[in-house]
Short mmCIF file of C-alpha atoms (C1' of nucleotides) in Angstrom, two decimals:
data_model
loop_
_atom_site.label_atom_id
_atom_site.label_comp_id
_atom_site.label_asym_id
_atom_site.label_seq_id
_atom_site.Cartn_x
_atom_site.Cartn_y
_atom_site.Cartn_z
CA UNK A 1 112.53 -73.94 76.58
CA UNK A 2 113.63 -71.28 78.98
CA UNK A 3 114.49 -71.41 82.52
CA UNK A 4 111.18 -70.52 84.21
CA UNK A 5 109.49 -68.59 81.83
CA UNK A 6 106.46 -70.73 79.88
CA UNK A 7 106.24 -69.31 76.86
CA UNK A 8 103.28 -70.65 74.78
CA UNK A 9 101.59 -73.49 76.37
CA UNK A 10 101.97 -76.49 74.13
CA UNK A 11 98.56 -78.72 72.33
CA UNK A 12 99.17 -80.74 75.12
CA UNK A 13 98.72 -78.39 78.11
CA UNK A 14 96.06 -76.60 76.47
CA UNK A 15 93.73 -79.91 76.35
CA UNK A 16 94.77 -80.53 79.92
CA UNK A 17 93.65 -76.90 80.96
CA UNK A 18 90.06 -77.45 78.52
CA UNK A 19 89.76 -81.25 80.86
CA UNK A 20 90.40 -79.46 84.25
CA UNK A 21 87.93 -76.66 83.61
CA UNK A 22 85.72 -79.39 82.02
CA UNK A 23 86.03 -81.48 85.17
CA UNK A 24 84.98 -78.21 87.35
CA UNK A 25 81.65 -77.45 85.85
CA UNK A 26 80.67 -81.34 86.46
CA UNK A 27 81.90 -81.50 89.73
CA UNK A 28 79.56 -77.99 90.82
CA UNK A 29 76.21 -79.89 89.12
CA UNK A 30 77.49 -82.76 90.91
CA UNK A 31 77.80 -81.20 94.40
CA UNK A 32 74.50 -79.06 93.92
CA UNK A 33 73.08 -82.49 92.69
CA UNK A 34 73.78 -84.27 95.87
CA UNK A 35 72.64 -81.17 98.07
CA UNK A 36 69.79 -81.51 96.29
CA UNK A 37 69.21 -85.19 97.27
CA UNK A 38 70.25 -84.90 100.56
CA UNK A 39 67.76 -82.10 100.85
CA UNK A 40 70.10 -79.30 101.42
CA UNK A 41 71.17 -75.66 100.23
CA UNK A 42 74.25 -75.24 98.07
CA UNK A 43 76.36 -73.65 100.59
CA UNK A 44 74.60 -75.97 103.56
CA UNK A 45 76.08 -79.19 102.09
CA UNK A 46 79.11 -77.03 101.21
CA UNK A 47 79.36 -76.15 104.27
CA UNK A 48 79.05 -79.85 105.44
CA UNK A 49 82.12 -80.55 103.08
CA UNK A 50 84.13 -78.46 104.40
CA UNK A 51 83.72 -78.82 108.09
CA UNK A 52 84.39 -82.93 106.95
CA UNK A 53 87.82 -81.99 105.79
CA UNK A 54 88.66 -79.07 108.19
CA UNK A 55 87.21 -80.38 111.48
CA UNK A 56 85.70 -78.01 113.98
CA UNK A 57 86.08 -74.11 113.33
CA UNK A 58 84.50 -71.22 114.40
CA UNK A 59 81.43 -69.33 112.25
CA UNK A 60 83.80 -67.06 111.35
CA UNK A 61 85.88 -69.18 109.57
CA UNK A 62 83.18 -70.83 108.00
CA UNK A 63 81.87 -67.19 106.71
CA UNK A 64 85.53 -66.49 105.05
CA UNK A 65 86.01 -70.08 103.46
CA UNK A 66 82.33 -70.01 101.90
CA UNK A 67 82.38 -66.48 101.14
CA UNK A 68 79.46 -66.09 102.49
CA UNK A 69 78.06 -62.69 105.40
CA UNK A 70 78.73 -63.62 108.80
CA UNK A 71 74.41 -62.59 108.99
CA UNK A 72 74.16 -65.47 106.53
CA UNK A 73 76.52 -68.04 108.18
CA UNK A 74 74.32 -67.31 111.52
CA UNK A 75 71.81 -68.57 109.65
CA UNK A 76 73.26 -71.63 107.65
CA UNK A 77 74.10 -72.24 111.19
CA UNK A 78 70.72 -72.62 112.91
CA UNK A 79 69.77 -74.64 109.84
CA UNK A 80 72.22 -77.12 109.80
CA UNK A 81 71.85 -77.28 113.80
CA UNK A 82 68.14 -77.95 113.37
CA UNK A 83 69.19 -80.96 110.85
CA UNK A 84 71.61 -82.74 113.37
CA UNK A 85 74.47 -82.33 110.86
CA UNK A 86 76.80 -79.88 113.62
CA UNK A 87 76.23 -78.43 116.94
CA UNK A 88 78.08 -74.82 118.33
CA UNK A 89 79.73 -75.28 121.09
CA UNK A 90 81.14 -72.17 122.69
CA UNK A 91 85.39 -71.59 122.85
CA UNK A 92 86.06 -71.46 126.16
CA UNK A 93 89.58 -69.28 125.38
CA UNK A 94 87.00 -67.08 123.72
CA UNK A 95 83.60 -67.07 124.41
CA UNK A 96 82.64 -64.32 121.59
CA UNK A 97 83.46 -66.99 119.46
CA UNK A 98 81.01 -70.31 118.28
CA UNK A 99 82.74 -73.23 117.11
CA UNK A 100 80.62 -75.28 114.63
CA UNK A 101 81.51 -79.42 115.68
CA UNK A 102 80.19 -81.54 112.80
CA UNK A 103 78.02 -84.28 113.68
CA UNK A 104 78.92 -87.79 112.16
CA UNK A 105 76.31 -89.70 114.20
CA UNK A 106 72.96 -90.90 111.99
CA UNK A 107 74.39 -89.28 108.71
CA UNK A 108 75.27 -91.70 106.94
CA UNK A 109 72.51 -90.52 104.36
CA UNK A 110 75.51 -88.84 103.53
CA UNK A 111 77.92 -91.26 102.68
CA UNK A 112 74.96 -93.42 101.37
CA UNK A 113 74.62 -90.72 98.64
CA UNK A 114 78.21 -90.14 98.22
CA UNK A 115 78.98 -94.16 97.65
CA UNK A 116 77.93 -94.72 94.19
CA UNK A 117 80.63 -91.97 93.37
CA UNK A 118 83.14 -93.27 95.64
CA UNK A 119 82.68 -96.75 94.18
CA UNK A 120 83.18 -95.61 90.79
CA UNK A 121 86.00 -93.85 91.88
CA UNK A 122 87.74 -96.70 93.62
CA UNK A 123 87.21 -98.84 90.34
CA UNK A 124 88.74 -96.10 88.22
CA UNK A 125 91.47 -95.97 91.02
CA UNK A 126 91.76 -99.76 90.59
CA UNK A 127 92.57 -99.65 86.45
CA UNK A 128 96.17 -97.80 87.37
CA UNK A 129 99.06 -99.91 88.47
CA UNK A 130 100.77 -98.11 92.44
CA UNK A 131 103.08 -95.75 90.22
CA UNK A 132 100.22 -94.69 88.60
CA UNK A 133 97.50 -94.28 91.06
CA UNK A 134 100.37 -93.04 93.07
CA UNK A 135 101.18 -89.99 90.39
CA UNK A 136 97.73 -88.42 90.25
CA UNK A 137 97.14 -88.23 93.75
CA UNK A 138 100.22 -86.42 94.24
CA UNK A 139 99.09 -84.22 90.97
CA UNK A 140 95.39 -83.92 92.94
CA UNK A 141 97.43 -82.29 95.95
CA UNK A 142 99.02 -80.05 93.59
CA UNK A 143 96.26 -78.92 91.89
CA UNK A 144 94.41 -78.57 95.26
CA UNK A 145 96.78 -76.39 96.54
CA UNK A 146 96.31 -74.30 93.80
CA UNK A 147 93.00 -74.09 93.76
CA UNK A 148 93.64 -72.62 97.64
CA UNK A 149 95.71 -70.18 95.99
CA UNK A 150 93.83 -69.04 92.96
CA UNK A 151 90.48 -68.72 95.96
CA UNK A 152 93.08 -66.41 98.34
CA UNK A 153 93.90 -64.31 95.13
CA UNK A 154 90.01 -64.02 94.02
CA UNK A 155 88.50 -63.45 97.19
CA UNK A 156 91.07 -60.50 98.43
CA UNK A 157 91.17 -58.72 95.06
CA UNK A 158 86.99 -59.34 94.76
CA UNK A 159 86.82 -57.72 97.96
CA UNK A 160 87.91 -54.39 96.23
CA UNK A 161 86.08 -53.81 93.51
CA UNK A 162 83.93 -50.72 91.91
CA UNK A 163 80.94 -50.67 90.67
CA UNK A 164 80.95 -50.63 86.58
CA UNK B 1 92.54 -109.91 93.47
CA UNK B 2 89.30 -111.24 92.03
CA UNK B 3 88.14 -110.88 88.61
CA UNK B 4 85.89 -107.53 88.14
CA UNK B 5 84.86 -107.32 92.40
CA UNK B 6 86.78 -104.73 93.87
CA UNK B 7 86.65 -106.26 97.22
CA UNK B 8 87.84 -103.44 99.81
CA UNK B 9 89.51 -100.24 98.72
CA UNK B 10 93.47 -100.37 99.50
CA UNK B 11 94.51 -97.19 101.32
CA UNK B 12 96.42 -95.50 98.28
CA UNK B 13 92.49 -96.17 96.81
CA UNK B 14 91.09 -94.37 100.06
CA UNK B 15 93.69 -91.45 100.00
CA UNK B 16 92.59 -91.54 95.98
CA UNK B 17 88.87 -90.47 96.73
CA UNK B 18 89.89 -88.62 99.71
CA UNK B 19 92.12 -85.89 97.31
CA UNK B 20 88.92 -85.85 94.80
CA UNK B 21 86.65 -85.01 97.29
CA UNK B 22 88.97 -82.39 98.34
CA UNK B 23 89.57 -81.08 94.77
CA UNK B 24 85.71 -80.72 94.40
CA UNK B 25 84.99 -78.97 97.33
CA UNK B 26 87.61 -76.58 96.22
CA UNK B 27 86.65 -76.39 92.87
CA UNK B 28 82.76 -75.06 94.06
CA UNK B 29 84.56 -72.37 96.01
CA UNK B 30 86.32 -71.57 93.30
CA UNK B 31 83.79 -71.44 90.80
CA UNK B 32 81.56 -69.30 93.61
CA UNK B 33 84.31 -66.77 93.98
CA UNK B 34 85.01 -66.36 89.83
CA UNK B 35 81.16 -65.93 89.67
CA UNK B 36 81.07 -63.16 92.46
CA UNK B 37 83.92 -61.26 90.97
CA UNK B 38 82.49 -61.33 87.45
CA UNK B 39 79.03 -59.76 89.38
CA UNK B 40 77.21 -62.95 88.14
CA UNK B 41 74.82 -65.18 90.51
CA UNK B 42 76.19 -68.73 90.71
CA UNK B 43 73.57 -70.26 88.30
CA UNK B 44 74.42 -68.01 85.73
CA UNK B 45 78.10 -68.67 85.86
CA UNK B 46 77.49 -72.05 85.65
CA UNK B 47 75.49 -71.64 83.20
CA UNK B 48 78.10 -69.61 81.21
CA UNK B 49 80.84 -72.71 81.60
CA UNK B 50 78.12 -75.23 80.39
CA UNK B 51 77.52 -73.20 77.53
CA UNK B 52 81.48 -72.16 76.48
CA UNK B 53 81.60 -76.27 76.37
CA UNK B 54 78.47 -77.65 74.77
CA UNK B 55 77.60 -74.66 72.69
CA UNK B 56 74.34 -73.29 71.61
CA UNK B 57 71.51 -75.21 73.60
CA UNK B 58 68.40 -74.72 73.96
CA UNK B 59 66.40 -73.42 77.49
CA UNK B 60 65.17 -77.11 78.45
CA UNK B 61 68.63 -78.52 78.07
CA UNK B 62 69.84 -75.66 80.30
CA UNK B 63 67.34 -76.32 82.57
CA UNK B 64 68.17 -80.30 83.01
CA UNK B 65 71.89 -79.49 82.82
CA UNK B 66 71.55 -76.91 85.46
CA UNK B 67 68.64 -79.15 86.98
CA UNK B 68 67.16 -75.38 87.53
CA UNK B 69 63.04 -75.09 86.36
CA UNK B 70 62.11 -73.89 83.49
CA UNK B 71 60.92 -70.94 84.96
CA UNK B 72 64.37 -69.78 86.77
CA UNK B 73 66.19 -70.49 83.53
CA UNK B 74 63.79 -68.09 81.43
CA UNK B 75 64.66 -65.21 84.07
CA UNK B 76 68.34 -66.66 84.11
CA UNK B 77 68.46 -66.22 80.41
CA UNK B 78 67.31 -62.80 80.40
CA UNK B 79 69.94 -61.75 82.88
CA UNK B 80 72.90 -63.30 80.54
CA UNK B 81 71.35 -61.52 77.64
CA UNK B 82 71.44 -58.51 79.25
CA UNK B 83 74.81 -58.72 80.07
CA UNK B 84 75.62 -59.85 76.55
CA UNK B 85 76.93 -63.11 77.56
CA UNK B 86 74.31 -65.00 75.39
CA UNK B 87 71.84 -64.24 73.01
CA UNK B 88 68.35 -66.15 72.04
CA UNK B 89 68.04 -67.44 68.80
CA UNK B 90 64.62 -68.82 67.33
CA UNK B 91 65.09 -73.00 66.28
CA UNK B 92 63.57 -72.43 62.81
CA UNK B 93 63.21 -76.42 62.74
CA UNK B 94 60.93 -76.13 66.10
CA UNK B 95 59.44 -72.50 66.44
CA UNK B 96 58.98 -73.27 70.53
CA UNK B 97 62.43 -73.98 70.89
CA UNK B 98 64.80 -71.25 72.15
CA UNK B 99 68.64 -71.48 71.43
CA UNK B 100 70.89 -70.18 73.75
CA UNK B 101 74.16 -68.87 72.12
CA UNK B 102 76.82 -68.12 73.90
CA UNK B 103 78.81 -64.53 72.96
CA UNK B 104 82.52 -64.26 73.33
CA UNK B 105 83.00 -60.85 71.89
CA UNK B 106 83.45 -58.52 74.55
CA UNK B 107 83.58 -61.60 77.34
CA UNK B 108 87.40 -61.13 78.11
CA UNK B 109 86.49 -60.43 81.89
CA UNK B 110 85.82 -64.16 81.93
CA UNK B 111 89.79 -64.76 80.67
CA UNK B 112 91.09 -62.10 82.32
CA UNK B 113 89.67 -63.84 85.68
CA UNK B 114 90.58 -67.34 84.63
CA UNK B 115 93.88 -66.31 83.56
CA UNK B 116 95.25 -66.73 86.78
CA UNK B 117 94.52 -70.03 87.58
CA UNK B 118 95.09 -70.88 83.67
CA UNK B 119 98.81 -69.94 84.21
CA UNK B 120 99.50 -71.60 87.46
CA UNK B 121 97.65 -74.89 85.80
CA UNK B 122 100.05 -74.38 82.71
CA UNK B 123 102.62 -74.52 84.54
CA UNK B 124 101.78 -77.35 86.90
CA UNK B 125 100.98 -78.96 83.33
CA UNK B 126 105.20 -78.04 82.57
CA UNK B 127 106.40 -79.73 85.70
CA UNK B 128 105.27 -83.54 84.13
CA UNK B 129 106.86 -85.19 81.43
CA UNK B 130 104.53 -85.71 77.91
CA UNK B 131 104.07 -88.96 79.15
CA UNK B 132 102.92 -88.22 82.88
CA UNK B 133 100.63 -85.37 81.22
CA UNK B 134 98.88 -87.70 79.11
CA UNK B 135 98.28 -89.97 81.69
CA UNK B 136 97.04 -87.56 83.81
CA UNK B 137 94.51 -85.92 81.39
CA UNK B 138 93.32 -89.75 80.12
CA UNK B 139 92.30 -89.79 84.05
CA UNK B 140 90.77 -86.49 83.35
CA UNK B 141 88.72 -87.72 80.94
CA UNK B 142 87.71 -91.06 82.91
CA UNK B 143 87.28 -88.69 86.28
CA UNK B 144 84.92 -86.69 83.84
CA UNK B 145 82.72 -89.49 82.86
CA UNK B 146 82.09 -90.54 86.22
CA UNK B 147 80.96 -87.88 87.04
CA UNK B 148 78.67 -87.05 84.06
CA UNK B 149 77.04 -91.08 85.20
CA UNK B 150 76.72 -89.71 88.43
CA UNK B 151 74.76 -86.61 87.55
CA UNK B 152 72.63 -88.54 85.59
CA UNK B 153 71.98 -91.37 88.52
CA UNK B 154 71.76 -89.03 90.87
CA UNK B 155 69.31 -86.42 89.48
CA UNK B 156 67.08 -89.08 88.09
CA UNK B 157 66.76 -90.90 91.44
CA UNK B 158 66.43 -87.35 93.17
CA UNK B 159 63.27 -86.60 90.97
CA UNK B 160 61.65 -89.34 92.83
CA UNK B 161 62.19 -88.61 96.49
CA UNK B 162 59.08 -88.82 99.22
CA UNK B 163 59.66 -86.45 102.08
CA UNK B 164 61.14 -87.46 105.44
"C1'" DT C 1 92.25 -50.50 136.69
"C1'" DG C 2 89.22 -47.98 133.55
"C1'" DT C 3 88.63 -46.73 128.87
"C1'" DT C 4 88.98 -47.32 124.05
"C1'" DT C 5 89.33 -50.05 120.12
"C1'" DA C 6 88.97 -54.36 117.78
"C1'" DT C 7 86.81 -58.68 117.09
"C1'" DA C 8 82.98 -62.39 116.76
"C1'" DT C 9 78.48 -63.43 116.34
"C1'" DC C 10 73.74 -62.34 115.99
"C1'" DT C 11 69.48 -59.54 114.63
"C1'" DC C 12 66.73 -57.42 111.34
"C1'" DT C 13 65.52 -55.39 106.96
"C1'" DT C 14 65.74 -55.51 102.03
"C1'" DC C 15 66.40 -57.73 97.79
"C1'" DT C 16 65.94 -61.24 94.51
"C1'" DA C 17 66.93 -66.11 92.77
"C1'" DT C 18 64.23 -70.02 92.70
"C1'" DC C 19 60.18 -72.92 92.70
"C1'" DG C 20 55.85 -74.36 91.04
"C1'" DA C 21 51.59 -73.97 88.84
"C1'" DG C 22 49.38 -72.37 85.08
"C1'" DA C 23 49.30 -69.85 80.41
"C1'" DT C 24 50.68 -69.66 75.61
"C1'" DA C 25 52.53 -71.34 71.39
"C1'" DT C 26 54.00 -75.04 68.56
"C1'" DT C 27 54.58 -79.73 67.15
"C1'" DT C 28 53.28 -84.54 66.75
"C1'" DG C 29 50.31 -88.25 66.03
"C1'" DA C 30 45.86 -90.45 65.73
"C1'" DT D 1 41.29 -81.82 62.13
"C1'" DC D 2 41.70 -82.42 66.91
"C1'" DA D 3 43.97 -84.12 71.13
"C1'" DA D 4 48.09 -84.88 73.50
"C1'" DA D 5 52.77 -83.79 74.18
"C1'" DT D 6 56.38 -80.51 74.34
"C1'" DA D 7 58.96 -75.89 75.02
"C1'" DT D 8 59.07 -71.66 76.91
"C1'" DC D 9 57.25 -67.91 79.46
"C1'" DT D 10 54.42 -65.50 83.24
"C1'" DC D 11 53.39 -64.67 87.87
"C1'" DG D 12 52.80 -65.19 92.87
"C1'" DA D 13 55.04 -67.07 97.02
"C1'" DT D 14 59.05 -68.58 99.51
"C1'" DA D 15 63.33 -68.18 101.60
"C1'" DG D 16 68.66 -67.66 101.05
"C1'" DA D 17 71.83 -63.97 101.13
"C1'" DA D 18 73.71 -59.24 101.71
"C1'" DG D 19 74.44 -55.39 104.55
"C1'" DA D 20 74.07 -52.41 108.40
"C1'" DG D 21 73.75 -52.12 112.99
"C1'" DA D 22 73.39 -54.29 117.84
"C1'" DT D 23 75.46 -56.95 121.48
"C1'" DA D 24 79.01 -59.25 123.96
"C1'" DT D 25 83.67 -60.26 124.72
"C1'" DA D 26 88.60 -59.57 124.24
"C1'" DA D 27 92.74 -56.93 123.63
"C1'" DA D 28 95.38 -52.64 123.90
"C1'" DC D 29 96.71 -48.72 126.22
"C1'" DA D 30 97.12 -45.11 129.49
#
DNA sequence: TGTTTATATCTCTTCTATCGAGATATTTGA
DNA sequence: TCAAATATCTCGATAGAAGAGATATAAACA
């Protein structure tokens, strides 16, 4: 094959695109399924997710990583406040801006719902020998980092669009 | 270790789940910003994806795939129709039945907006050997599974749920 | 320093996806 | 044949989200 240039993906990478894509679409019913258990909008528990793996950021940055109108992050806001799952807490270096603290304290309804998944997980984790297990987490971070990509690309070149 | 009891995660088991959560929240985003620059609400996307996979199904099995009511999936179907993303075909086996059949012709928006991500996951496909690929999309396939038994555990014990 | 511009969040109105209950049509089974 | 079950659709009510503008603070500049 050439240097850098793919040419024509092979059988091979063409299944493993189908599995990926397949793997999407399950994991969104999934996520909407648990923020439906837990009792939650789509974005709200997205939200949630997201503040898990980030930590503490401002409403702002919350609006841009969801997508979603700063008028609509406002209100995400108040309702996640109202359920105990974060608090704002003003920036003193800033005080125009909110930061939204997530609140680990008496949610473990979360991880309740979460641990029949993460069990299953950890028992598929445990079927691969180190070098295994080891290889597709490091191919998760890649394909994470992608994904950040591919969401950077969509969400500036959305952001100019006509009307049809 | 003990026979089928996995008795406490390792931490290359931790790190494991800790990369698929992160993968999934990305994925939603994802999937949210693809549906907002194809103009479609994020039901309807979905809806799309379920329907490039499975086929031609009818309006109740979009509705429990989904886990939308039947109602919201009768106004969801006319908005694909009218967009010429699917079309309703009579079940001449059971005249109550609707089919849902997904169009392709004319969809090339949808390609054109994966294509991105389809070439950067092509070649993050390239960068493994045929061996490290296939292991990777067997784990596809297992990570897949899960997550359809979680669905189904998870929406059937959600059904049931007594207020707070 | 005083003024202008930019930024961050919030308020308020409008729109519409979704739910849920009931209606309609068809099938199944007694 | 008739009742019960099933599949989809209709319709009213609710509430998440967009979008424009308001408010408050910060930064830039003279």
């Amino acid at each position: 094959m050439s240097s850098h240039e793919q040419a024509q993906p092979t059988p091979e990478q063409e299944q493993f695109t189908l599995l990926m894509r397949g793997l999407g679409t399950r994991t969104v019913v999934y996520q909407q399924n648990v923020a439906a258990s837990l009792g939650l909008y789509n974005n709200d528990f997205l939200s949630v997710d997201i503040l898990r793996e980030k930590g503490p950021i401002t409403a702002g940055e919350l609006s841009k990583l969801t997508g979603l109108a700063t008028g609509s992050v406002t209100a995400l806001i108040d309702r996640l406040e109202k359920n105990r799952y974060v608090r704002r807490q003003n920036d003193p270096n800033d005080r125009r801006k909110v930061i939204i603290v997530p609140l680990y304290e008496n949610k473990e309804d979360v991880i309740d719902t979460y641990l029949p998944l993460h069990t299953a997980m950890v028992t598929l984790a445990a079927s691969y020998t180190d070098e295994e297990l080891a290889l597709i987490s490091q191919f998760l971070g890649k394909a994470s980092t992608v994904l950040d990509e591919q969401i950077d690309h969509l969400s500036s070149t959305t952001r100019s669009k006509s009307s049809s």
